[in-house]
Coordinates of C-alpha atoms and ligand atoms in Angstrom, one line a residue:
X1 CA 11.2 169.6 45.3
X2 CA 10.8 165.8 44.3
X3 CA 10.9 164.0 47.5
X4 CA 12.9 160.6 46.7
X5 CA 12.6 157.2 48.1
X6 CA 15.1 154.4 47.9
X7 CA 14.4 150.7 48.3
X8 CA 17.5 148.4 48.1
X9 CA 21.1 150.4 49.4
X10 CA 23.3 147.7 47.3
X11 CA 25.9 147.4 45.0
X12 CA 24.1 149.7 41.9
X13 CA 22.1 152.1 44.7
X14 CA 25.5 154.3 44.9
X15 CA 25.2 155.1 41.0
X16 CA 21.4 155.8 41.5
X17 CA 21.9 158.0 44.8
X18 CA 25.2 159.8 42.9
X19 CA 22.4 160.7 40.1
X20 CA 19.6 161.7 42.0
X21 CA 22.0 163.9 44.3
X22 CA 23.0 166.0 40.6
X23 CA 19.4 166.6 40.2
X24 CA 18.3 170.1 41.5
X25 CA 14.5 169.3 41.5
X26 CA 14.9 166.0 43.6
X27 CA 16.4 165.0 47.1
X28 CA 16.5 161.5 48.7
X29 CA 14.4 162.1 51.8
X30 CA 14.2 157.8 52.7
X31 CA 16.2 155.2 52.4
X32 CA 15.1 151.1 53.2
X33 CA 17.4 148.1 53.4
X34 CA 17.1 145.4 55.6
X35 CA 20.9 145.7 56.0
X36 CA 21.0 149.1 58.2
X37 CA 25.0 149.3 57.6
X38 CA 23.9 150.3 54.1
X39 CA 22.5 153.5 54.9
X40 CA 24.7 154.6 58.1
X41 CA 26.8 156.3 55.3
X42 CA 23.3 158.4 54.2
X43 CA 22.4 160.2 57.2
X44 CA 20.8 163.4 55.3
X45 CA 18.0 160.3 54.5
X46 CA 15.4 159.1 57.0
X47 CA 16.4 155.1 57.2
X48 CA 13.7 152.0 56.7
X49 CA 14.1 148.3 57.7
X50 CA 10.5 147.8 56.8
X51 CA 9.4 149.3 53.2
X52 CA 6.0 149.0 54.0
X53 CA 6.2 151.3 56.8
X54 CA 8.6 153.6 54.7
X55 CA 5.7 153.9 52.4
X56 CA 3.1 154.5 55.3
X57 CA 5.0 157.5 57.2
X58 CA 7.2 159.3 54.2
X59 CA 5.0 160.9 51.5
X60 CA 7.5 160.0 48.3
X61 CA 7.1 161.3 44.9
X62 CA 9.2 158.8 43.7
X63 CA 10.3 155.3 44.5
X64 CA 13.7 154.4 42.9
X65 CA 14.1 150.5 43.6
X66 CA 17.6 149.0 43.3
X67 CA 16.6 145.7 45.4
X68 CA 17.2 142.2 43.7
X69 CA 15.6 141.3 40.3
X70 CA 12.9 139.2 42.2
X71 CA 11.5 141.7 44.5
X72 CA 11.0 144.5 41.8
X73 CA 7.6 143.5 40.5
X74 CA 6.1 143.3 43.9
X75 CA 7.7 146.5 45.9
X76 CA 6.8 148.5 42.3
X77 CA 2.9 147.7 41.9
X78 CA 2.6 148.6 45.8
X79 CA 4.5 152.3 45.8
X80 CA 2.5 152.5 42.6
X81 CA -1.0 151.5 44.4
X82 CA 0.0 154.4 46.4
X83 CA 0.0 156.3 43.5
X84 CA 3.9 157.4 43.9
X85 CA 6.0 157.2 40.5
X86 CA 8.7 154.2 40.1
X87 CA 11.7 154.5 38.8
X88 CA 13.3 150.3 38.5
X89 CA 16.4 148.8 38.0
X90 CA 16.6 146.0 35.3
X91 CA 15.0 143.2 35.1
X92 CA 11.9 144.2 35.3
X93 CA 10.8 140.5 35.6
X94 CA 11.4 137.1 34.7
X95 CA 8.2 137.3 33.5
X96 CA 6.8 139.1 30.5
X97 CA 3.2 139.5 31.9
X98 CA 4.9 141.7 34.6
X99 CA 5.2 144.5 32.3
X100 CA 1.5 144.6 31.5
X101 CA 0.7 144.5 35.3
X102 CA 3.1 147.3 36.2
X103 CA 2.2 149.6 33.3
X104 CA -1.5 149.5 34.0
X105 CA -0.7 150.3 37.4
X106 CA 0.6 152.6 37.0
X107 CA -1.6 154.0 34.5
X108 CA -4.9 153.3 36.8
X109 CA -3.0 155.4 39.7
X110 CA -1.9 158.3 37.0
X111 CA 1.8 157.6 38.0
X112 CA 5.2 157.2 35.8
X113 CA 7.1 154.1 35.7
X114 CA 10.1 153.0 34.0
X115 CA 13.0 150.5 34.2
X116 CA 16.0 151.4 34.1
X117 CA 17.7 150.0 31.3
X118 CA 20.8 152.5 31.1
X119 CA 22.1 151.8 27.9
X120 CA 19.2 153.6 26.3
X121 CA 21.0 156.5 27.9
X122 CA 24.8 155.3 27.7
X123 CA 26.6 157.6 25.8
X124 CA 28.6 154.9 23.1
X125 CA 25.5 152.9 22.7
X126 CA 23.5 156.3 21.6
X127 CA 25.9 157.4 19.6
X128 CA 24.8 153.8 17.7
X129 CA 21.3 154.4 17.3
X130 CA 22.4 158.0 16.1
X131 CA 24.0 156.7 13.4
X132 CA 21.6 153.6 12.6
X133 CA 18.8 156.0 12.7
X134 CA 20.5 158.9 10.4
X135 CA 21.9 156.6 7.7
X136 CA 25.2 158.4 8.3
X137 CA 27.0 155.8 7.1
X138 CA 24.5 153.8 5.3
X139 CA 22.9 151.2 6.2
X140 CA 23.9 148.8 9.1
X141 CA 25.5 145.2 7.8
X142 CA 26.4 143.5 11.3
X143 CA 27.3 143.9 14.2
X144 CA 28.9 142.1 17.6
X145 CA 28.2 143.2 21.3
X146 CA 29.9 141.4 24.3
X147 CA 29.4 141.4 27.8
X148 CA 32.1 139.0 29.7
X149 CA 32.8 138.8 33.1
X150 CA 33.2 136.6 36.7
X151 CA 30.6 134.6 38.4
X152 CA 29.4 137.7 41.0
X153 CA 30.5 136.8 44.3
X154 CA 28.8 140.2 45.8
X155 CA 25.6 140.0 45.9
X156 CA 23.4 140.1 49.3
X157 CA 22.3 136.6 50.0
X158 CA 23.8 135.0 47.1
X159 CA 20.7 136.3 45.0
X160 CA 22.4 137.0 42.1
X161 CA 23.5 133.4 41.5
X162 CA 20.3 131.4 41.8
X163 CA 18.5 131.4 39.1
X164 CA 15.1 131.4 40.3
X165 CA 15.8 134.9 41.6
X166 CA 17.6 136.2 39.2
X167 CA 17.0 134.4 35.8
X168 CA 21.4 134.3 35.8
X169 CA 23.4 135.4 32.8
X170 CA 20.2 136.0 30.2
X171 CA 18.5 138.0 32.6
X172 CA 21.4 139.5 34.5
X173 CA 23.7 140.3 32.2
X174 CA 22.5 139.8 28.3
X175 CA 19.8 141.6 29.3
X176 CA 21.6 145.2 28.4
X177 CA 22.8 144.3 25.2
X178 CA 19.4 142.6 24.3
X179 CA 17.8 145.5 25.6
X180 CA 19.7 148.0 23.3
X181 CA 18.6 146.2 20.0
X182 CA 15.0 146.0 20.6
X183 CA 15.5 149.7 21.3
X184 CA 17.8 150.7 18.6
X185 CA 17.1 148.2 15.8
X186 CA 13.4 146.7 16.9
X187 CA 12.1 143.0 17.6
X188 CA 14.7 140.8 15.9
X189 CA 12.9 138.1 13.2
X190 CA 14.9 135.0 14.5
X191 CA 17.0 134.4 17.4
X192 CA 19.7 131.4 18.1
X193 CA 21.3 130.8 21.1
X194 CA 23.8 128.5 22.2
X195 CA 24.2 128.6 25.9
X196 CA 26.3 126.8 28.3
X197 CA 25.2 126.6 31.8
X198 CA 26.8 124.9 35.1
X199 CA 26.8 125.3 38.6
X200 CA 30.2 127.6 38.6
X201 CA 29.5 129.5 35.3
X202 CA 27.2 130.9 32.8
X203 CA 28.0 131.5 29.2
X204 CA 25.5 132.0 26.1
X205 CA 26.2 133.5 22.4
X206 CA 23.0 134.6 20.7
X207 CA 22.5 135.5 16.9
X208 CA 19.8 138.0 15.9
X209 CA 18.6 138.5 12.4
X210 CA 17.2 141.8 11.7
X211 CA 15.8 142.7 8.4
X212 CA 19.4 142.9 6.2
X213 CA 21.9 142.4 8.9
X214 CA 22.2 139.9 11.9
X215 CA 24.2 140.8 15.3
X216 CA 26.2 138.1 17.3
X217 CA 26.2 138.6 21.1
X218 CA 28.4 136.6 24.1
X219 CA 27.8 137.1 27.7
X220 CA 29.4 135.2 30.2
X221 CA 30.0 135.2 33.8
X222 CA 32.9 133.3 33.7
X223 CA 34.3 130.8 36.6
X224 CA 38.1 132.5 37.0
X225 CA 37.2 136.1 38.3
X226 CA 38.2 137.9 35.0
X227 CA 37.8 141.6 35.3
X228 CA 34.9 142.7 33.4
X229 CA 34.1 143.9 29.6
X230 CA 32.0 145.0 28.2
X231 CA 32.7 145.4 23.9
X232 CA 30.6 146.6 20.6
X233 CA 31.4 146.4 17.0
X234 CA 28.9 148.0 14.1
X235 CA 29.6 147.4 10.4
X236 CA 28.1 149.7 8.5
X237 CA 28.4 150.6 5.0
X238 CA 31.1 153.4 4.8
X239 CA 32.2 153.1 8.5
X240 CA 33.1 150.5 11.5
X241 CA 32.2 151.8 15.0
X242 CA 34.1 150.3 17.5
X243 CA 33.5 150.1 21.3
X244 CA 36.6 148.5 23.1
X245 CA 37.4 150.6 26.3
X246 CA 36.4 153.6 24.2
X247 CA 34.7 154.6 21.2
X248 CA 36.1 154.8 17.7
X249 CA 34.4 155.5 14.1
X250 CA 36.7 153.9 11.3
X251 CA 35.4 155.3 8.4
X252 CA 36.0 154.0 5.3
X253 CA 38.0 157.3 3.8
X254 CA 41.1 156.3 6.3
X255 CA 39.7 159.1 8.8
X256 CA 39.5 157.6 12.4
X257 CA 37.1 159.5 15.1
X258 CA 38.6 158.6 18.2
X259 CA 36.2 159.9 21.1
X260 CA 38.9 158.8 24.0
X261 CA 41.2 161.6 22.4
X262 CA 38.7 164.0 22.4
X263 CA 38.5 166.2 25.5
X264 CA 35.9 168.3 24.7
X265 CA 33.3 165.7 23.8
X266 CA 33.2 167.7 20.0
X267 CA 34.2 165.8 17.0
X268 CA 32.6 168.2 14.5
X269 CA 30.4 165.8 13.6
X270 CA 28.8 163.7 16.7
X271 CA 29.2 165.2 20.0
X272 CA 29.5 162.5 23.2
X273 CA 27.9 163.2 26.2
X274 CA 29.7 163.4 29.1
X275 CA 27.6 163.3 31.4
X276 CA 27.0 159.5 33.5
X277 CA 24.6 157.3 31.6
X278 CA 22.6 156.3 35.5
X279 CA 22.5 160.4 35.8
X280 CA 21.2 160.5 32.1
X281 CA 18.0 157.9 32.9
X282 CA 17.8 159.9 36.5
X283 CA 16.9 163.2 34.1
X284 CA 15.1 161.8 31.9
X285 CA 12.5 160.2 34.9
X286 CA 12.6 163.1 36.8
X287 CA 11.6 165.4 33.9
X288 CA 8.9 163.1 32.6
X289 CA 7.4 163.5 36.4
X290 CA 7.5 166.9 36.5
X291 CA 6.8 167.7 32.9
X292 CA 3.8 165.0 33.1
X293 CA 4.8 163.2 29.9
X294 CA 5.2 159.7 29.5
X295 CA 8.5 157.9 29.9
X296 CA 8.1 156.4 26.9
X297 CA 12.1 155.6 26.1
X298 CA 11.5 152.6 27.3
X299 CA 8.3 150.7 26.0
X300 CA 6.5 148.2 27.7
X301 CA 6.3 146.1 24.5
X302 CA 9.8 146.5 24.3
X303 CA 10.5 145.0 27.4
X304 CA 8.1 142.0 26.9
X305 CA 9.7 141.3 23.7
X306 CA 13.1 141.2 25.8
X307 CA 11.6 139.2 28.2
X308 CA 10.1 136.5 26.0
X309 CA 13.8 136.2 24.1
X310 CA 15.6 135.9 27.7
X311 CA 13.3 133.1 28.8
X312 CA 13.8 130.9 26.3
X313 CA 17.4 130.9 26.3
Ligands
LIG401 N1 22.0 148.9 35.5 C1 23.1 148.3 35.9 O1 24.1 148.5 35.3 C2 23.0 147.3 37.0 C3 24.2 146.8 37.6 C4 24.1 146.0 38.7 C5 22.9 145.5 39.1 N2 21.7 146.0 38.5 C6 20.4 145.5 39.0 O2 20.1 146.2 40.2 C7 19.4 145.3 41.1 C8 20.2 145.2 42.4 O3 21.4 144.7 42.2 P1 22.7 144.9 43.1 O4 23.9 144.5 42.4 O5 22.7 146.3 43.7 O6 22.3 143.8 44.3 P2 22.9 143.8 45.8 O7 22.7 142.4 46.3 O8 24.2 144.4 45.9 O9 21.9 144.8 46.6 C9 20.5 144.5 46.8 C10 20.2 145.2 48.2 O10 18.8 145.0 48.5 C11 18.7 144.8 49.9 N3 17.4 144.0 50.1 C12 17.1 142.7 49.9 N4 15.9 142.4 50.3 C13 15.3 143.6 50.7 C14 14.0 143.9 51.2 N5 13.1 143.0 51.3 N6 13.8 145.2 51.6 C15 14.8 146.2 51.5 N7 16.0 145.9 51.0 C16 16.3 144.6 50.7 C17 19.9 144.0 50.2 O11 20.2 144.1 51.6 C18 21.0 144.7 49.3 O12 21.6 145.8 50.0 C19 19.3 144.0 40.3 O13 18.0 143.9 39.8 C20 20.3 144.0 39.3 O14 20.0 143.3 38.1 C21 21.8 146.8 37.5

């Protein structure tokens, strides 16, 4: 049995603790947040205030960290010293050199580590890279990915809104949708970005020009509080797949695949997961640590390619 720490009981811990409590080889045996009303409702898990000394007395296997952007690099090469594996929520960093750091950490202490970026494992978005990578519907011509919202009012301490700790709407938010073309597609060969920054809101749109198509990206966290969105569109050549509160396939016969209206995840030609994408990344971790194979999903040149993009936006 995996025994599971986790640093950082905020907002996206509950997705992370929901996950690891599906897994059958893992159980959260610690739990650190300098906010103790965070883990009153986790009693099953010894409770930290200090991480250090939650890495001296409990003997993890794994370290999931779901603390603020700027704290990951820092709490992640020390559980790794310890030679325990690291699971990370995105960002990694605001820094690309981070990734090198971390990875031959982790490497020098024969541990795992990988950041969680979730839509790697987010049914709709793999679906995408299905299709891109099969030629299904020939090649890919363009395609639009959006990622609109408030300005968070949530976060612990106000992190998430100064910039030096969280690197704001690029970093924050862009980050996923960035994340999934350097995955999916590769490095873009030319980026444009037009961004529009001020103290009460954060907007950017971004163009990327892959080798034969180029995909146009907003993210915003918006004054108003607007309820979230999160959108895709891929043109490809015999079929449009659409992502707007549910995934649809318009192919260019007239037949629509519509994946909301399909209960059993089975439309004869591309099945959807149902499973969570945060339980999906969970898995995939957790099988790479006790399988011994490298979580290599997500690449650390990947991520400093990411990186580099984000920073100069
Ligand atoms: N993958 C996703 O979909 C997704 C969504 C939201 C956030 N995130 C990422 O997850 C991370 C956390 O974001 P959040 O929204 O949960 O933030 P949050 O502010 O809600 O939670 C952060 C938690 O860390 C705790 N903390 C702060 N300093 C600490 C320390 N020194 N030791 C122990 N605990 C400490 C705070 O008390 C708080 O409970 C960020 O990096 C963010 O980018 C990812």
């Amino acid at each position: 049995m995996l025994k599971v720490g986790v640093v950082g009981v905020g907002g996206i811990s509950a997705a992370h603790i929901d996950g690891w409590h599906k897994i059958e080889e893992a159980q959260i045996t610690a739990m650190c947040d300098i906010r103790p009303e965070r883990m009153e409702p986790h009693p099953y898990a010894r409770h930290y205030l200090s991480f250090d000394e939650m890495l001296e007395k409990e003997p993890l296997d794994v370290l999931d960290i779901c603390l603020p952007t700027y704290l990951h690099v820092e709490f992640a090469l020390k559980a790794l010293g310890k030679g325990i594996n690291v699971l990370c929520e995105k960002p990694l960093s605001l820094d690309a050199a981070d990734a090198k750091r971390v990875y031959d950490t982790a490497k020098a202490n024969g541990v795992k580590f990988m950041v969680a970026q979730v839509l790697r494992f987010w049914p709709e978005y793999t679906v995408v890279k299905e299709l891109y990578d099969n030629g299904t519907y020939g090649r890919l011509l363009s395609g639009s990915m959006e990622r609109l919202g408030a300005r968070p009012r949530w976060s612990w301490d106000g992190w998430m809104t100064d910039e030096k700790r969280s690197g704001l709407v690029p970093f924050d938010l862009h980050v996923h949708d960035l994340d999934f073309m350097v995955y999916a597609f590769g490095a873009p060969q030319k980026t444009a970005c037009y961004r529009s920054k001020r103290d009460d809101q954060d907007y950017l749109n971004a163009v990327y020009t892959f080798d034969g198509f180029s995909i146009t990206s907003e993210a915003a966290w918006y004054a108003p509080p607007m309820p979230f969105a999160a959108r895709f569109r891929f043109q490809f050549e015999d079929a449009v797949v659409v992502n707007e509160g549910g995934l649809k396939i318009y192919e260019k016969d007239g037949n629509v695949i519509d994946f909301a209206n399909d209960a059993g995840g089975d439309t004869g030609k591309i099945n959807l997961p149902k499973t969570g994408a945060y339980f999906e990344e969970i898995r995939y971790f957790t099988d790479c640590v006790l399988q011994d194979t490298a979580p290599d999903k997500v690449k650390p040149e990947e991520l400093e390619t990411v990186i580099s993009i984000l920073k100069s936006m």
